[in-house]
XYZ file of N, CA and C in Angstrom:
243
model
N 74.036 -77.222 27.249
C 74.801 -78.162 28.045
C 76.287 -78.023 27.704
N 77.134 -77.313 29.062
C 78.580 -77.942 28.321
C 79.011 -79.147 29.320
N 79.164 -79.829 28.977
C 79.696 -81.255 29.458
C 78.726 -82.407 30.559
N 77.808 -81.889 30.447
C 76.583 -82.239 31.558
C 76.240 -81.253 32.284
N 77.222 -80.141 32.365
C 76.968 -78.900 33.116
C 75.397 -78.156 32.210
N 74.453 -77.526 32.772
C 73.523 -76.805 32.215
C 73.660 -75.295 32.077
N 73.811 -74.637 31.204
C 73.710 -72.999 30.765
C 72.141 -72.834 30.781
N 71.572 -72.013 31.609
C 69.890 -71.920 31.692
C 69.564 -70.094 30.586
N 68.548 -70.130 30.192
C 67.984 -68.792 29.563
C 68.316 -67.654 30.700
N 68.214 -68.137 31.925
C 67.828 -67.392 33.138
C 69.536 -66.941 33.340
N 70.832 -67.721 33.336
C 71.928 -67.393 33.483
C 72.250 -66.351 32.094
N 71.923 -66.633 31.045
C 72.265 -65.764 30.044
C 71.431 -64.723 30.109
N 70.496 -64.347 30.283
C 69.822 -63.523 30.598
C 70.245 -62.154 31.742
N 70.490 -63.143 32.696
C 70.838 -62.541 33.669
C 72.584 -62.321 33.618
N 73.651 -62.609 32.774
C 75.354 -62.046 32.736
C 74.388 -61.278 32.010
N 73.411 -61.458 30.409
C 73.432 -60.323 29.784
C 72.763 -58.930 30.376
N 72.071 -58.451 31.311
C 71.893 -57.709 32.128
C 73.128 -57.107 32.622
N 73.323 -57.683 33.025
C 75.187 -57.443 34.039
C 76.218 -56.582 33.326
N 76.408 -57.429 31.721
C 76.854 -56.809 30.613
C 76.492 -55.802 30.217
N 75.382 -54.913 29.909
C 74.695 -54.261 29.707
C 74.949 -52.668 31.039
N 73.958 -53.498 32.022
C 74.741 -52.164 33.339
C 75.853 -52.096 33.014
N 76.754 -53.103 33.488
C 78.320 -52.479 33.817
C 78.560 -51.956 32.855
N 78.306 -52.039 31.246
C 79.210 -51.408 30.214
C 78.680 -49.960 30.054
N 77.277 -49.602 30.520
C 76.217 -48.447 29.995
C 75.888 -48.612 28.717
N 75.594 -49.544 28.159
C 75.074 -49.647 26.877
C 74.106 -49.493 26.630
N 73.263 -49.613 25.724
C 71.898 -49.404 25.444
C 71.151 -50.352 25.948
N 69.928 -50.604 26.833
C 69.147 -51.930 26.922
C 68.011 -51.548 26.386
N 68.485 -52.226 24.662
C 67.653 -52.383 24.169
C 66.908 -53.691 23.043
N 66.011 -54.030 22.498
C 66.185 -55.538 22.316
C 67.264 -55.492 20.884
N 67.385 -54.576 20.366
C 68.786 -54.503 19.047
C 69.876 -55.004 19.640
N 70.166 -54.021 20.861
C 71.690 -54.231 21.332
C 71.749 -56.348 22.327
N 70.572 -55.945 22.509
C 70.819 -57.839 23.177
C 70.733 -58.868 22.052
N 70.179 -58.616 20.826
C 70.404 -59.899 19.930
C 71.694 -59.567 19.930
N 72.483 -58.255 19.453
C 73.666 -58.220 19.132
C 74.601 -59.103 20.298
N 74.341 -58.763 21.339
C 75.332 -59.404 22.655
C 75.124 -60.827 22.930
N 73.973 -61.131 22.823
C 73.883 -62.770 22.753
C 74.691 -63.687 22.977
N 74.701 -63.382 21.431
C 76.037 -64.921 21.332
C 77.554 -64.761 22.273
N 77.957 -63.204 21.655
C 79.185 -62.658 22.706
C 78.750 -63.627 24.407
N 77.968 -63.174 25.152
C 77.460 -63.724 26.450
C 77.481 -65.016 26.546
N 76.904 -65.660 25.793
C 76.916 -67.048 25.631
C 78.200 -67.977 25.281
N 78.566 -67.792 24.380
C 80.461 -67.645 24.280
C 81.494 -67.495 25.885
N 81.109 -66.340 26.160
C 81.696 -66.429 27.263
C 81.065 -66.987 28.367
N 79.575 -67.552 28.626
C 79.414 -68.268 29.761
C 79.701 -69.853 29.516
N 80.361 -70.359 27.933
C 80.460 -71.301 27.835
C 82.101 -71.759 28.306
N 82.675 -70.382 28.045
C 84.326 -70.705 28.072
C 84.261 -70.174 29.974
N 83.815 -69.709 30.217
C 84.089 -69.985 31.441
C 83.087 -71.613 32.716
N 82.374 -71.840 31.695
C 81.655 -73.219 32.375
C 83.164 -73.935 32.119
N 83.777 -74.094 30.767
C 84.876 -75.289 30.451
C 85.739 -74.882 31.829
N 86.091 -73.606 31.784
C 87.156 -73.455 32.656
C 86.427 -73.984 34.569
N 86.278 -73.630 34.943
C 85.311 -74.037 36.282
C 85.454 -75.897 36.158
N 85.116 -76.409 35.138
C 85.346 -77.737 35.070
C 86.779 -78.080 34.981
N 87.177 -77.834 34.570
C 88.821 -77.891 34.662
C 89.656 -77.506 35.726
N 88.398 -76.486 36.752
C 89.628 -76.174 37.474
C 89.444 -76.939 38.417
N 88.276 -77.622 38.756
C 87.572 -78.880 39.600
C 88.166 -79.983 39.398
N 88.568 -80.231 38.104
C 89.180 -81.224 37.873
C 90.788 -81.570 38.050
N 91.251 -80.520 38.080
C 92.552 -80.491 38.889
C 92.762 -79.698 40.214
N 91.994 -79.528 40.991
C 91.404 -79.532 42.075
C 91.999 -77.677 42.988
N 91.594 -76.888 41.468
C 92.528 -75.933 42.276
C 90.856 -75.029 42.746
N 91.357 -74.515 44.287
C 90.427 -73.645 44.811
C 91.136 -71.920 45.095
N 90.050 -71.496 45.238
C 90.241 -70.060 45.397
C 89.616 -69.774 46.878
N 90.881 -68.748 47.817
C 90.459 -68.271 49.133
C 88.863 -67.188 48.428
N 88.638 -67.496 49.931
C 87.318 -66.393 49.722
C 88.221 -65.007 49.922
N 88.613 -64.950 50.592
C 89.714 -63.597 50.720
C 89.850 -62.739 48.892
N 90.533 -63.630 48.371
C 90.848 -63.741 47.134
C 89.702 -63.219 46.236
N 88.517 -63.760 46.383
C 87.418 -63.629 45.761
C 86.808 -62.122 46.362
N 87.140 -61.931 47.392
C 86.648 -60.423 47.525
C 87.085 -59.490 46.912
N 88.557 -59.676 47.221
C 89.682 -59.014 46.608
C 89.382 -58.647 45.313
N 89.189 -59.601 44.648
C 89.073 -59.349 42.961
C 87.516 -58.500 43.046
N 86.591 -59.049 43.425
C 85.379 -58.084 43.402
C 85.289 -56.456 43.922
N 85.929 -56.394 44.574
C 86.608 -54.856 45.220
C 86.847 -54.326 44.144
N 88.296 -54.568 43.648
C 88.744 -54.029 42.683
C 88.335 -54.054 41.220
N 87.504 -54.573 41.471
C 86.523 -54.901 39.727
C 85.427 -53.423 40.409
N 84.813 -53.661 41.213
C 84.040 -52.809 41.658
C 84.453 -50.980 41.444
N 85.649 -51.126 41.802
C 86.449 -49.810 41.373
C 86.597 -49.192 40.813
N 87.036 -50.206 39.855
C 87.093 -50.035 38.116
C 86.465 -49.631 37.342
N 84.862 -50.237 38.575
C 83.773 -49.513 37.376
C 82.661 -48.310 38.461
N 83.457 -47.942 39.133
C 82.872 -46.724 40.205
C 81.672 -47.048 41.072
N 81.920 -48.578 41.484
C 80.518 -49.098 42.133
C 81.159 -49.607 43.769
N 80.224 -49.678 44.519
C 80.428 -50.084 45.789
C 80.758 -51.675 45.880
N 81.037 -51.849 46.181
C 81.640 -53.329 46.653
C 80.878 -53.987 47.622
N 79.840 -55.126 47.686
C 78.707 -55.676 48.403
C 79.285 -56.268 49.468
């Protein structure tokens, strides 16, 4: 729980997958205890942030949001959905 918000097994599970493809790392169960906490850490600092940004009421164009996925996509030699 960060703030009433819920972090599920199924969300960490599933960035740590994500983490894993995108970086080419090993998927293996060594390398995921190792990433764990890293994953979790960061799905916690980005839950705070998401609440904060709700809370001062800033939104993002969808435009915007493609944009960044494009070019993330790029970055890592993948097609863009």
């Amino acid at each position: 729980m960060v703030n009433g918000d819920v972090i599920t097994y199924t969300d960490l599970y599933d960035r740590m997958d994500l983490v894993i493809k995108s970086s080419r790392m090993p998927n293996t169960d060594e390398f995921k205890k190792r990433l764990m906490g890293q994953v979790l850490t960061g799905l916690i600092t980005e839950q705070i942030q998401i609440q904060e940004a709700n809370r001062l009421d800033i939104n993002v164009a969808d435009e915007e949001i493609e944009r960044g996925f494009a070019e993330l996509a790029g970055q890592n030699n993948l097609e863009a959905a």
